Amino acid sequence: MKKLLPVLLLTIAFLVSALPVSHASATTVNIDTSTDMASVNTVVNSTLNITGSSTVLSALAVSNQSITFSVTGNSTTDAEIGSSIAALQSGLTVSNLTLSFNETSVDDAAHGLIQILYSTSLSMDLKGMVRDNTINVTWRSFDFRGNITDKGHNANSIGSFGVYFHTEPNFLNFSAFSRSLQNWTRSYIASSNVTEYAMSSSTNYNSSADLGLFNVSLHIDPQYVIKAPGYDSASNNSITMGNPPPQKSDLYYGVAAVLVIMAMVIYYYTRFRRR
C-alpha cells in the first residue's frame, strides 16, 4: 500500500492538472466575414469580500438583498459604449446592445464576512472591421468607464466600496486584452473551419480600509475568445483569413495519383526500351 501511495498521488495530480480551468468571466466574439458583422457576448462575474470584526462589519449596514435590471435599446448607452470603442478603432457601428446586471449582498457580519456578488452581461453587434481578407480587432481591448445606472446601482461599478481601492474597478474593462494576437492561444477547428484565438487574464484588487478596521478584496478572472472563419493567422491587432489546409484524404489521393502516374511512366518507358 505504501508503494502505491506515491503513484496514486501522482495520478490525482495529473488528473487535476488536466481539468479545464473555469472562468467566472468570459467574452466570446463570433465574426461573420460574409456580413462584416461580429457578435460580442460577455459576462463579468466577481465577488467583493469584506472581512473584519463583527462589530465593524455590522456598522457598515450592508443588508441581504438582490438588485437586478437590464438596459436594451438605450441610445445613450449605445453611444457611450460606441465612443469607448471608437477611441481605439474608428468606423465601427454598434447595434443590438443589451446589458443586464445583478448585485446580490450576503451579510454574514456575525462571522466576520460580507460578500457582494456582481454579474454584468453585455451583448452587442459590431460592424465595419473586415477589409478584403483582413479583420481588424483593435477594438477588443476597449475600457468603458461610464455609468450605467438603475435603482441606484451602477452596472459598471462596485459602488461605494470602489473608493477604497487605489484604482476604482470597473467591470467593462478589457484593456488587459490589448496584447498582440500572436501571443494568444491559436486553435484551428477543422470540423467548422474556424480559427479561435483565446487569452486569459486575472486582476486582484485588495485594500485595507478605514485605518485597517476592515479589508476589501475583489478578484476578476476573465477569458476572451475570438472566432473567425477559415484557417487564419494573426499579427498584432489583425487577423488574416486563410484557406483550410488539405485534409488527409486529399493528401492520400494526391500521393496515389502521383504513384499511378509514375507507374505508367515507368511501364511505357520499359516497353519503349525493349523495342
XYZ file of N, CA, C and O in Angstrom, residues 40-169:
520
model
N -20.809 40.013 -30.116
C -19.985 40.057 -28.909
C -20.866 39.726 -27.718
O -21.915 40.350 -27.513
N -20.445 38.737 -26.943
C -21.174 38.358 -25.732
C -20.192 38.253 -24.579
O -19.208 37.512 -24.670
N -20.460 38.999 -23.533
C -19.541 38.985 -22.391
C -20.318 38.905 -21.082
O -21.405 39.475 -20.957
N -19.758 38.167 -20.148
C -20.309 38.075 -18.797
C -19.153 38.295 -17.827
O -18.137 37.604 -17.902
N -19.315 39.259 -16.938
C -18.286 39.550 -15.937
C -18.875 39.275 -14.559
O -19.753 40.008 -14.093
N -18.424 38.208 -13.936
C -18.868 37.840 -12.591
C -17.719 38.049 -11.606
O -16.577 37.689 -11.907
N -18.018 38.610 -10.464
C -16.981 38.794 -9.449
C -17.629 38.911 -8.079
O -18.834 39.168 -7.965
N -16.821 38.706 -7.059
C -17.306 38.777 -5.679
C -16.413 39.696 -4.867
O -15.187 39.532 -4.854
N -17.029 40.654 -4.214
C -16.313 41.544 -3.308
C -16.400 40.956 -1.903
O -17.494 40.733 -1.382
N -15.253 40.654 -1.326
C -15.192 40.119 0.033
C -14.784 41.230 1.000
O -13.767 41.907 0.797
N -15.570 41.398 2.048
C -15.284 42.391 3.078
C -15.129 41.645 4.401
O -16.058 40.960 4.850
N -13.958 41.723 4.991
C -13.682 40.979 6.224
C -13.282 41.934 7.344
O -12.715 43.002 7.108
N -13.579 41.537 8.548
C -13.249 42.341 9.721
C -14.025 41.846 10.928
O -14.660 40.779 10.875
N -13.991 42.588 12.011
C -14.715 42.182 13.217
C -16.212 42.336 12.985
O -16.659 43.144 12.166
N -16.985 41.552 13.705
C -18.440 41.600 13.555
C -18.982 42.990 13.883
O -19.926 43.471 13.248
N -18.379 43.662 14.841
C -18.833 44.999 15.231
C -18.655 45.995 14.094
O -19.569 46.767 13.767
N -17.464 45.960 13.489
C -17.176 46.896 12.392
C -18.063 46.604 11.190
O -18.642 47.514 10.576
N -18.192 45.318 10.821
C -18.984 44.961 9.646
C -20.462 45.277 9.855
O -21.161 45.681 8.914
N -20.944 45.118 11.062
C -22.339 45.466 11.342
C -22.571 46.958 11.148
O -23.644 47.386 10.707
N -21.555 47.750 11.443
C -21.670 49.200 11.294
C -21.747 49.619 9.832
O -22.243 50.713 9.518
N -21.276 48.760 8.933
C -21.345 49.075 7.505
C -22.777 49.010 6.983
O -23.086 49.555 5.914
N -23.636 48.315 7.715
C -25.069 48.256 7.395
C -25.323 47.770 5.968
O -26.070 48.384 5.203
N -24.671 46.667 5.611
C -24.948 46.035 4.317
C -26.000 44.954 4.548
O -25.764 43.986 5.264
N -27.148 45.110 3.947
C -28.241 44.162 4.166
C -28.301 43.120 3.060
O -27.801 43.337 1.952
N -28.891 41.979 3.375
C -29.095 40.947 2.357
C -30.125 41.442 1.346
O -31.265 41.749 1.697
N -29.693 41.528 0.094
C -30.609 41.978 -0.940
C -30.091 41.566 -2.313
O -28.913 41.240 -2.464
N -30.974 41.588 -3.300
C -30.603 41.285 -4.679
C -31.230 42.321 -5.594
O -32.448 42.553 -5.543
N -30.392 42.979 -6.391
C -30.840 44.019 -7.323
C -30.585 43.534 -8.741
O -29.484 43.108 -9.082
N -31.599 43.588 -9.582
C -31.467 43.156 -10.974
C -32.108 44.188 -11.895
O -33.198 44.683 -11.599
N -31.424 44.536 -12.987
C -32.037 45.379 -14.005
C -31.364 45.131 -15.350
O -30.280 44.541 -15.430
N -32.015 45.560 -16.415
C -31.472 45.388 -17.757
C -31.677 46.661 -18.564
O -32.580 47.454 -18.291
N -30.813 46.839 -19.568
C -30.869 48.006 -20.444
C -30.852 47.510 -21.880
O -29.915 46.832 -22.303
N -31.898 47.813 -22.632
C -31.990 47.388 -24.029
C -32.506 48.545 -24.872
O -33.468 49.226 -24.485
N -31.873 48.754 -26.013
C -32.330 49.797 -26.918
C -32.194 51.195 -26.364
O -32.979 52.088 -26.703
N -31.189 51.413 -25.508
C -30.948 52.733 -24.941
C -29.908 53.456 -25.800
O -28.739 53.078 -25.829
N -30.333 54.488 -26.499
C -29.438 55.167 -27.436
C -28.256 55.817 -26.723
O -27.151 55.875 -27.273
N -28.478 56.289 -25.497
C -27.388 56.916 -24.744
C -26.308 55.900 -24.402
O -25.113 56.156 -24.585
N -26.733 54.723 -23.916
C -25.774 53.664 -23.596
C -25.047 53.198 -24.843
O -23.823 52.987 -24.827
N -25.778 53.029 -25.946
C -25.157 52.622 -27.211
C -24.078 53.612 -27.620
O -22.963 53.228 -28.014
N -24.397 54.896 -27.524
C -23.454 55.930 -27.948
C -22.226 55.971 -27.052
O -21.094 56.154 -27.531
N -22.432 55.809 -25.740
C -21.306 55.877 -24.806
C -20.347 54.709 -24.997
O -19.129 54.890 -25.014
N -20.895 53.504 -25.125
C -20.026 52.345 -25.365
C -19.401 52.437 -26.755
O -18.227 52.084 -26.945
N -20.163 52.940 -27.729
C -19.613 53.143 -29.067
C -18.442 54.101 -29.067
O -17.454 53.895 -29.775
N -18.529 55.161 -28.254
C -17.427 56.123 -28.155
C -16.194 55.481 -27.533
O -15.053 55.770 -27.926
N -16.409 54.611 -26.539
C -15.296 53.916 -25.902
C -14.579 53.018 -26.907
O -13.351 52.921 -26.904
N -15.358 52.373 -27.776
C -14.776 51.510 -28.814
C -14.079 52.359 -29.875
O -12.972 52.021 -30.331
N -14.713 53.476 -30.261
C -14.141 54.341 -31.293
C -12.818 54.957 -30.859
O -12.005 55.339 -31.709
N -12.594 55.068 -29.549
C -11.320 55.602 -29.059
C -10.159 54.712 -29.480
O -9.014 55.175 -29.565
N -10.443 53.449 -29.738
C -9.412 52.509 -30.175
C -9.473 52.251 -31.681
O -8.442 52.067 -32.327
N -10.686 52.208 -32.216
C -10.855 51.876 -33.635
C -12.093 52.592 -34.174
O -13.218 52.313 -33.752
N -11.885 53.476 -35.117
C -13.000 54.245 -35.671
C -13.669 53.467 -36.801
O -13.139 52.490 -37.319
N -14.860 53.927 -37.171
C -15.554 53.346 -38.312
C -16.416 52.146 -37.987
O -16.966 51.511 -38.895
N -16.567 51.804 -36.705
C -17.388 50.658 -36.325
C -18.782 51.122 -35.904
O -18.952 52.190 -35.333
N -19.752 50.282 -36.192
C -21.134 50.575 -35.823
C -21.602 49.599 -34.764
O -21.468 48.380 -34.933
N -22.133 50.112 -33.668
C -22.651 49.288 -32.580
C -24.170 49.181 -32.718
O -24.850 50.186 -32.907
N -24.690 47.972 -32.616
C -26.138 47.782 -32.697
C -26.563 46.619 -31.801
O -25.730 45.831 -31.346
N -27.878 46.525 -31.576
C -28.467 45.427 -30.792
C -27.794 45.247 -29.438
O -27.533 44.122 -29.004
N -27.528 46.353 -28.770
C -26.839 46.284 -27.478
C -27.841 45.992 -26.361
O -28.872 46.644 -26.253
N -27.512 44.987 -25.581
C -28.320 44.621 -24.416
C -27.394 44.435 -23.223
O -26.348 43.782 -23.340
N -27.755 45.010 -22.103
C -26.941 44.888 -20.895
C -27.842 44.533 -19.715
O -28.932 45.077 -19.571
N -27.378 43.592 -18.918
C -28.119 43.220 -17.711
C -27.165 43.170 -16.529
O -25.957 42.952 -16.691
N -27.712 43.371 -15.341
C -26.878 43.480 -14.151
C -27.593 42.870 -12.956
O -28.823 42.978 -12.815
N -26.810 42.202 -12.132
C -27.343 41.668 -10.878
C -26.325 41.899 -9.768
O -25.124 41.650 -9.951
N -26.812 42.389 -8.648
C -25.969 42.585 -7.467
C -26.660 41.932 -6.272
O -27.801 42.259 -5.959
N -25.970 40.991 -5.645
C -26.542 40.271 -4.510
C -25.626 40.426 -3.306
O -24.432 40.124 -3.384
N -26.197 40.908 -2.211
C -25.420 41.105 -0.981
C -25.736 39.990 0.010
O -26.902 39.637 0.216
N -24.679 39.423 0.599
C -24.824 38.374 1.604
C -24.142 38.858 2.883
O -22.913 38.917 2.967
N -24.941 39.220 3.859
C -24.417 39.784 5.101
C -24.242 38.675 6.147
O -25.196 38.104 6.640
N -22.974 38.373 6.426
C -22.654 37.411 7.481
C -21.683 38.080 8.453
O -20.644 37.516 8.818
N -22.040 39.302 8.834
C -21.167 40.106 9.698
C -20.865 39.408 11.008
O -19.781 39.576 11.582
N -21.797 38.603 11.493
C -21.581 37.901 12.753
C -20.370 36.979 12.690
O -19.737 36.688 13.708
N -20.038 36.524 11.476
C -18.875 35.652 11.303
C -17.724 36.387 10.607
O -16.803 35.759 10.069
N -17.799 37.701 10.585
C -16.675 38.487 10.073
C -16.565 38.542 8.566
O -15.474 38.786 8.036
N -17.683 38.349 7.849
C -17.614 38.354 6.390
C -18.890 38.944 5.790
O -20.004 38.596 6.189
N -18.690 39.832 4.830
C -19.774 40.313 3.959
C -19.344 40.058 2.525
O -18.201 40.365 2.145
N -20.216 39.499 1.733
C -19.932 39.263 0.323
C -20.960 39.991 -0.528
O -22.161 39.952 -0.241
N -20.462 40.623 -1.587
C -21.346 41.247 -2.575
C -20.993 40.653 -3.931
O -19.857 40.780 -4.390
N -21.954 39.978 -4.534
C -21.746 39.306 -5.805
C -22.277 40.177 -6.935
O -23.425 40.649 -6.885
N -21.441 40.385 -7.955
C -21.813 41.212 -9.098
C -21.805 40.367 -10.367
O -20.935 39.512 -10.556
N -22.744 40.638 -11.248
C -22.765 39.993 -12.557
C -23.243 41.001 -13.592
O -24.371 41.493 -13.523
N -22.365 41.335 -14.535
C -22.698 42.257 -15.625
C -22.602 41.503 -16.940
O -21.554 40.925 -17.248
N -23.680 41.505 -17.714
C -23.720 40.820 -19.008
C -23.934 41.849 -20.114
O -24.792 42.724 -19.998
N -23.152 41.723 -21.174
C -23.247 42.650 -22.301
C -23.240 41.854 -23.602
O -22.389 40.990 -23.806
N -24.193 42.151 -24.472
C -24.186 41.573 -25.818
C -24.423 42.691 -26.823
O -25.203 43.624 -26.559
N -23.743 42.626 -27.947
C -23.883 43.653 -28.980
C -23.336 43.124 -30.297
O -22.613 42.108 -30.338
N -23.704 43.812 -31.371
C -23.167 43.509 -32.689
C -22.277 44.656 -33.133
O -22.598 45.835 -32.902
N -21.164 44.325 -33.771
C -20.241 45.325 -34.298
C -20.069 45.101 -35.791
O -19.878 43.962 -36.239
N -20.111 46.181 -36.552
C -19.950 46.096 -37.997
C -18.875 47.064 -38.465
O -18.764 48.171 -37.931
N -18.074 46.627 -39.458
C -17.102 47.530 -40.061
C -15.652 47.188 -39.821
O -14.786 48.045 -39.998
N -15.362 45.938 -39.441
C -13.976 45.591 -39.118
C -13.273 44.758 -40.197
O -12.077 44.468 -40.083
N -14.016 44.360 -41.250
C -13.451 43.489 -42.284
C -13.064 44.313 -43.506
O -13.881 45.079 -44.033
N -11.827 44.165 -43.956
C -11.336 44.806 -45.166
C -10.602 43.758 -45.993
O -9.550 43.262 -45.581
N -11.187 43.427 -47.148
C -10.625 42.386 -48.009
C -10.512 41.084 -47.210
O -11.505 40.541 -46.775
N -9.289 40.610 -46.986
C -9.124 39.358 -46.232
C -8.524 39.600 -44.855
O -7.928 38.706 -44.251
N -8.693 40.826 -44.342
C -8.132 41.190 -43.041
C -9.240 41.654 -42.099
O -10.133 42.408 -42.496
N -9.162 41.185 -40.855
C -10.117 41.571 -39.823
C -9.369 42.368 -38.757
O -8.441 41.865 -38.131
N -9.783 43.603 -38.554
C -9.147 44.477 -37.570
C -9.917 44.385 -36.255
O -11.075 44.786 -36.173
N -9.279 43.862 -35.224
C -9.945 43.713 -33.925
C -9.233 44.527 -32.832
O -9.161 44.122 -31.679
N -8.724 45.694 -33.221
C -8.101 46.587 -32.244
C -9.080 46.958 -31.140
O -8.699 47.155 -29.975
N -10.357 47.044 -31.468
C -11.409 47.465 -30.538
C -11.565 46.533 -29.333
O -12.169 46.906 -28.329
N -11.037 45.310 -29.432
C -11.318 44.259 -28.437
C -10.964 44.671 -27.013
O -11.537 44.168 -26.037
N -9.984 45.571 -26.846
C -9.497 45.919 -25.508
C -10.108 47.216 -24.988
O -9.487 47.912 -24.180
N -11.328 47.526 -25.441
C -11.940 48.784 -25.002
C -12.186 48.778 -23.485
O -12.441 47.748 -22.873
N -12.106 49.962 -22.916
C -12.288 50.151 -21.471
C -13.387 51.195 -21.275
O -13.145 52.398 -21.415
N -14.586 50.727 -20.967
C -15.714 51.634 -20.774
C -15.760 52.097 -19.323
O -15.883 51.288 -18.404
N -15.646 53.416 -19.120
C -15.597 53.992 -17.777
C -16.888 54.693 -17.380
O -16.968 55.281 -16.305
N -17.891 54.626 -18.244
C -19.125 55.332 -17.962
C -20.000 54.628 -16.938
O -19.703 53.526 -16.477
N -21.082 55.286 -16.584
C -22.033 54.749 -15.615
C -23.285 54.246 -16.327
O -23.803 54.906 -17.227
N -23.739 53.078 -15.932
C -24.999 52.532 -16.428
C -25.836 52.239 -15.193
O -25.681 51.199 -14.547
N -26.675 53.185 -14.813
C -27.330 53.111 -13.516
C -28.830 52.869 -13.612
O -29.487 53.259 -14.575
N -29.324 52.203 -12.602
C -30.753 51.990 -12.428
C -30.963 51.549 -10.982
O -30.120 50.849 -10.412
N -32.042 51.982 -10.381
C -32.359 51.618 -8.998
C -31.226 51.994 -8.039
O -30.996 51.325 -7.029
N -30.480 53.024 -8.409
C -29.401 53.485 -7.553
C -28.146 52.646 -7.617
O -27.229 52.832 -6.804
N -28.067 51.739 -8.588
C -26.891 50.872 -8.711
C -26.279 51.029 -10.106
O -26.979 51.316 -11.076
N -24.976 50.832 -10.170
C -24.225 51.020 -11.409
C -23.741 49.668 -11.914
O -23.009 48.958 -11.214
N -24.124 49.322 -13.148
C -23.755 48.025 -13.724
C -22.277 47.938 -14.076
O -21.785 46.864 -14.434
N -21.553 49.051 -13.967
C -20.136 49.059 -14.332
C -19.247 49.396 -13.146
O -18.101 49.796 -13.307
N -19.778 49.216 -11.929
C -19.024 49.633 -10.748
C -19.420 48.800 -9.531
O -20.525 48.264 -9.471
N -18.507 48.736 -8.553
C -18.821 48.038 -7.299
C -19.397 49.002 -6.273
O -19.520 48.666 -5.093
N -19.746 50.204 -6.733
C -20.431 51.143 -5.847
C -19.502 51.855 -4.882
O -18.331 52.092 -5.168
N -20.028 52.159 -3.702
C -19.296 52.987 -2.735
C -17.999 52.357 -2.260
O -17.077 53.060 -1.844
N -17.897 51.025 -2.337
C -16.669 50.376 -1.861
C -15.503 50.575 -2.831
O -14.351 50.296 -2.496
N -15.800 51.063 -4.038
C -14.730 51.293 -5.001
C -13.747 52.355 -4.570
O -12.587 52.354 -4.989
N -14.176 53.246 -3.693
C -13.291 54.338 -3.261
C -12.134 53.822 -2.411
O -11.142 54.538 -2.208
N -12.239 52.606 -1.909
C -11.176 52.075 -1.047
C -9.994 51.527 -1.841
O -8.962 51.185 -1.268
N -10.139 51.430 -3.164
C -9.052 50.921 -3.985
C -8.291 52.079 -4.627
O -8.864 53.128 -4.938
N -7.002 51.856 -4.849
C -6.171 52.866 -5.498
C -6.702 53.171 -6.893
O -6.755 54.332 -7.321
N -7.086 52.107 -7.628
C -7.738 52.254 -8.924
C -9.126 51.662 -8.805
O -9.274 50.465 -8.549
N -10.138 52.483 -8.968
C -11.505 52.002 -8.788
C -11.866 51.019 -9.899
O -11.776 51.349 -11.085
N -12.262 49.807 -9.551
C -12.548 48.793 -10.568
C -13.807 49.135 -11.370
O -14.759 49.706 -10.854
